[in-house]
Amino acid sequence: MEDTEATGPDECLVSMKSVVKIYPDGTIALRGVDFTLRRGEIHGLLGENGAGKTTLMKILAGVLKPTSGTIYVGGRKVGFSAAADALKLGIGMVHQNLSLIPSFTVYENIVLGLSRRQLLNAKEGINKLMSLTGLKVPLDERVEGLPFGVRQKVEVLKMLFRNVDVLILDEPTTNLTLTETRELFNVINGLRRMGKSVVFITHKLREVLEVADRITVLRRGRVAGEVPRVEASLNLLAQLMVGKDAIPAVSRGVSTVGEELLIVRDLWILSDLGTWAVKGVSLTVRSGEILGIAGVEGNGQKELVEGLTGLRRVEKGEVIFRGQRIDNLPPSELYKLGVAHIPEDRVQVGLIQDFTVNENSILGIQRSMFFRGFLNTLAWDKVVEHASDLITKFNVIVPSLFSPVKYLSGGNQQRLVVAREISKEPQLIIAAQPTRGLDISATEHIRGLLLDLKKRGKVVLLVSSDLEEILQLSDRVAVMYEGRFVGVKDVGELTEDKLGLMLGGVSD
Amino acid sequence: MRGKVIRDVLVKTGNVVTAMTAGLIIGGLIMQAYGYDALHAYYSLLRHALGNPLTDAYPLTSTLSLATPLIFTGLAFAVSVRSGLFNIGVENAVYLGALGMVLASGLLRADTPLVLIIGSLMGLGLSVLFAFVAASLKVFRGVHEVITTIMLNWIAYWLVDYVRVNVFPDPRDPSKTIAVPPSARIPLLIRGTELSASFVIAILASLTTYFILWYTVFGYELRATGINLMAARYAGMKTSRLTIYSFLFSAVLGGLAGVCEITGRPPHYSITTGISNLMGLGFDGIAVSLIGLNHPIAVIPASILIGALNTGVRGMQIEARVPFELVRLVQGVIVVSLALPGLLSTLQKYLGIRRGRREVVVS
């Protein structure tokens, strides 16, 4: 695992050369990325969804193996087979989803996995570390009772206690309040003074400018630019992040925009962690219109969609569809009113993997009288007819109508979901990430279907982190950032740096 | 399509046969190791479980008779697994079904078929009541059903035993409760055997369960909830209500096992000391359901298999002189290996979902 080979200048603690990562399902996450990290440096790693930030850092932390490429740590070539190997060389990562054990105390979590010898004087060691770094956490309290910000500090402390020199933080501010973010930045600055290196993964432009010494921008698995802090500006970073080719020149088709069918006023929705995920969102969509909601994932889009589709409680605000209040109505009622939902997660939500194609083709419309037969039973002949109708009309390729959908490819699964939802003849369709992970033909097909709905005067609410998709389909675009809309613009008014700024949380 | 179904059934039957063979071989090796003739033992097992039906109906009818309650309890457990629950309360449903019959016999004190009707209603009512407790705790307070149903099993056990000792003991033989009056008993199919019409009721219950699960919207929603709660909610199903219904469905099937056991099995027609004639029927249902891969129709052959084993092991003791403890051991080995394919596929499903989640990568 270690053959010595001289690399660049001495202060380069870590250097990664032409790293490529192809996932088993064929997704190319990194297409040859170079990355260097100096001693005592805070390095911002910026990019939108799918740019490859997390993948790159997981490789550095030994969580993932690169398909090709080399990594040097302290001038020596290394190959990690587990996160523990990286930790031995002083590289630790705090993941976006924290990995603490809720029923253990903070102290137990920090020392978890250490040897008996390391446990001697551990408490004093941790206390010393806390006063040194300013990270104050209650050692004897159970983690389950602590707010998210404190839990994150515990993770950081856990890594520091293992004597890491390189600390990787993956989108650390996502669930933090403003004050907590401030505190975190103070800690990061303190770490720099201690000579530690920090990689700060984020999509937030202001934050990266505030804290980083050097910024590497990734775009679609490639390095779009590497800028020292002094040369960086909001506009430059936004442009690098989004790219010049972001805005496609596609004719969207003309439709007659009609009355306002969907009106949302001051919507507030909680996240699973009990913090506000949606903070007072308002929007209106007219018939024959597609409203695109862009944004980097984790800014409240998921909760917004779940709130609108009856899967999550709306705490405050109102949703009016065709003059009727529909907030907090159950999904079955929403369906009757003509609302269809293409969920973000087709594997776990949109389909039942062990059910057959037939069975899945009526998911959500199972109570429709259309599928009832003699004595109110489920008439399988009608279900089969419906399913075969769907797969021929929407080009879904299936081994058989009677095989479980888990044997369908991802693209065909999604086509089935979209086909089913469109077959409900909805007045309003809420499509979340409708083409994620699909090949070009499936993507084009599904986008065509959404445009077709719009032309027929329906309302389409498109939530996507794929900018190209948002720009290609939407008439108006809203960008969501930290639970709010940064702005709602006609698609014609958008330029790439304006869009990049909005994604990074900067409104004009 | 039809060919595919047949192939599927053949493959799964093949699995069971393989598992059974493996179990028999291991059991045989154990018996040989202890110095008993395994081939002779298995031969007497087969002879006692099946015999020659043309000349002597007794062995085969005993097998079917022992299989009858297992069909009910197997179905009850299969229904709960299909709806995503691990409902051990089938055991108490059996006790309470039987208790209802005893109460009706004791209260009415009349030799009339009315006792059968009122008794089954009371029995099923009690089973449903207990199941409702577990269901409400699950749905409204999030208490896991394994915990509550195990507790309820013991509550039911001592309740039944209290009635046996203090309320309706048989005046001539205080080790049992009073018996169900003759005209309220389920008639025997063949005179001189133990096989009663409750076997037919069990078959009908199995067909009905199959029909409900696959040919009604209720069954569709029950199965959907069992496989994927998120998707069920997404599809507008009232998942809490479905969970409650699933408990009640299981309770009715389990209660029927108790009712049929006490009204359709000679010679006692009553609950015996320590509830010995009912105890374990619910737990055996778990094994039956796993062998039958939680399918209502497959539960029938699975029950008959276990019924045959239970009948046949008597032969192993009497003819091959294998001691009781060893017989139980061999029986256990065979049941475990039979249930293994079902257990593995259930586990695989669970682990598979977990693994799938872990592979999702967000960057």
Tab-separated table of C-alpha atoms in Angstrom, chain A residues 23 49-52 54-55 311 331-332 341 343 347-352 354-355 359 362-364 366-367 372 377-378 380 402-403 420-421, chain B residues 1 4 211 214-221 223-225 227-228 230-238 242 349 353 357 359-363:
chain	number	residue	atom	x	y	z
A	23	TYR	CA	-20.384	3.290	-9.875
A	49	ASN	CA	-25.864	18.103	-6.987
A	50	GLY	CA	-24.122	15.268	-8.752
A	51	ALA	CA	-20.950	17.267	-9.306
A	52	GLY	CA	-18.993	14.581	-7.470
A	54	THR	CA	-19.033	13.784	-1.849
A	55	THR	CA	-17.741	10.959	-4.030
A	311	LEU	CA	-47.472	12.773	3.018
A	331	PRO	CA	-53.435	11.357	-0.556
A	332	SER	CA	-56.634	9.472	-1.375
A	341	HIS	CA	-47.535	12.749	-7.775
A	343	PRO	CA	-42.326	10.782	-6.170
A	347	VAL	CA	-37.799	2.402	-5.487
A	348	GLN	CA	-39.224	2.961	-2.018
A	349	VAL	CA	-42.242	5.153	-2.589
A	350	GLY	CA	-43.513	5.119	-6.145
A	351	LEU	CA	-43.507	1.368	-6.591
A	352	ILE	CA	-43.765	-1.765	-4.519
A	354	ASP	CA	-42.211	-7.177	-4.865
A	355	PHE	CA	-45.537	-6.446	-6.521
A	359	GLU	CA	-50.325	-4.741	-9.201
A	362	ILE	CA	-53.105	0.392	-9.987
A	363	LEU	CA	-51.156	1.657	-6.983
A	364	GLY	CA	-53.058	4.690	-5.755
A	366	GLN	CA	-56.838	0.618	-6.420
A	367	ARG	CA	-60.138	1.912	-5.050
A	372	ARG	CA	-64.144	-3.744	-9.630
A	377	THR	CA	-63.869	-7.940	-6.097
A	378	LEU	CA	-60.675	-6.809	-7.737
A	380	TRP	CA	-57.767	-8.810	-12.547
A	402	PHE	CA	-46.798	-10.803	-14.019
A	403	SER	CA	-43.180	-10.302	-13.006
A	420	ARG	CA	-49.503	5.395	-14.064
A	421	GLU	CA	-49.620	8.940	-12.752
B	1	MET	CA	-47.966	-17.163	-17.905
B	4	LYS	CA	-44.416	-19.739	-15.329
B	211	PHE	CA	-59.410	-14.990	-2.168
B	214	TRP	CA	-55.578	-11.576	-3.915
B	215	TYR	CA	-59.052	-10.779	-5.171
B	216	THR	CA	-60.193	-7.890	-3.018
B	217	VAL	CA	-58.994	-4.310	-2.714
B	218	PHE	CA	-58.685	-4.896	1.029
B	219	GLY	CA	-56.270	-7.763	0.434
B	220	TYR	CA	-54.331	-5.719	-2.106
B	221	GLU	CA	-53.938	-2.905	0.397
B	223	ARG	CA	-50.252	-6.840	1.123
B	224	ALA	CA	-49.055	-3.431	-0.046
B	225	THR	CA	-48.840	-2.210	3.551
B	227	ILE	CA	-44.279	-4.931	1.849
B	228	ASN	CA	-43.782	-1.188	1.793
B	230	MET	CA	-44.152	4.300	2.511
B	231	ALA	CA	-45.573	3.262	-0.836
B	232	ALA	CA	-48.852	2.296	0.803
B	233	ARG	CA	-49.168	5.743	2.328
B	234	TYR	CA	-48.235	7.289	-0.988
B	235	ALA	CA	-51.059	5.297	-2.588
B	236	GLY	CA	-53.529	6.792	-0.144
B	237	MET	CA	-54.039	3.693	1.978
B	238	LYS	CA	-55.108	4.090	5.584
B	242	LEU	CA	-55.163	-1.823	7.771
B	349	LYS	CA	-35.916	-9.528	1.726
B	353	ILE	CA	-33.829	-3.621	1.408
B	357	ARG	CA	-30.525	1.736	0.975
B	359	GLU	CA	-25.824	1.757	-1.791
B	360	VAL	CA	-27.634	4.986	-2.537
B	361	VAL	CA	-24.970	7.604	-2.946
B	362	VAL	CA	-25.620	11.295	-2.824
B	363	SER	CA	-22.942	13.679	-3.896
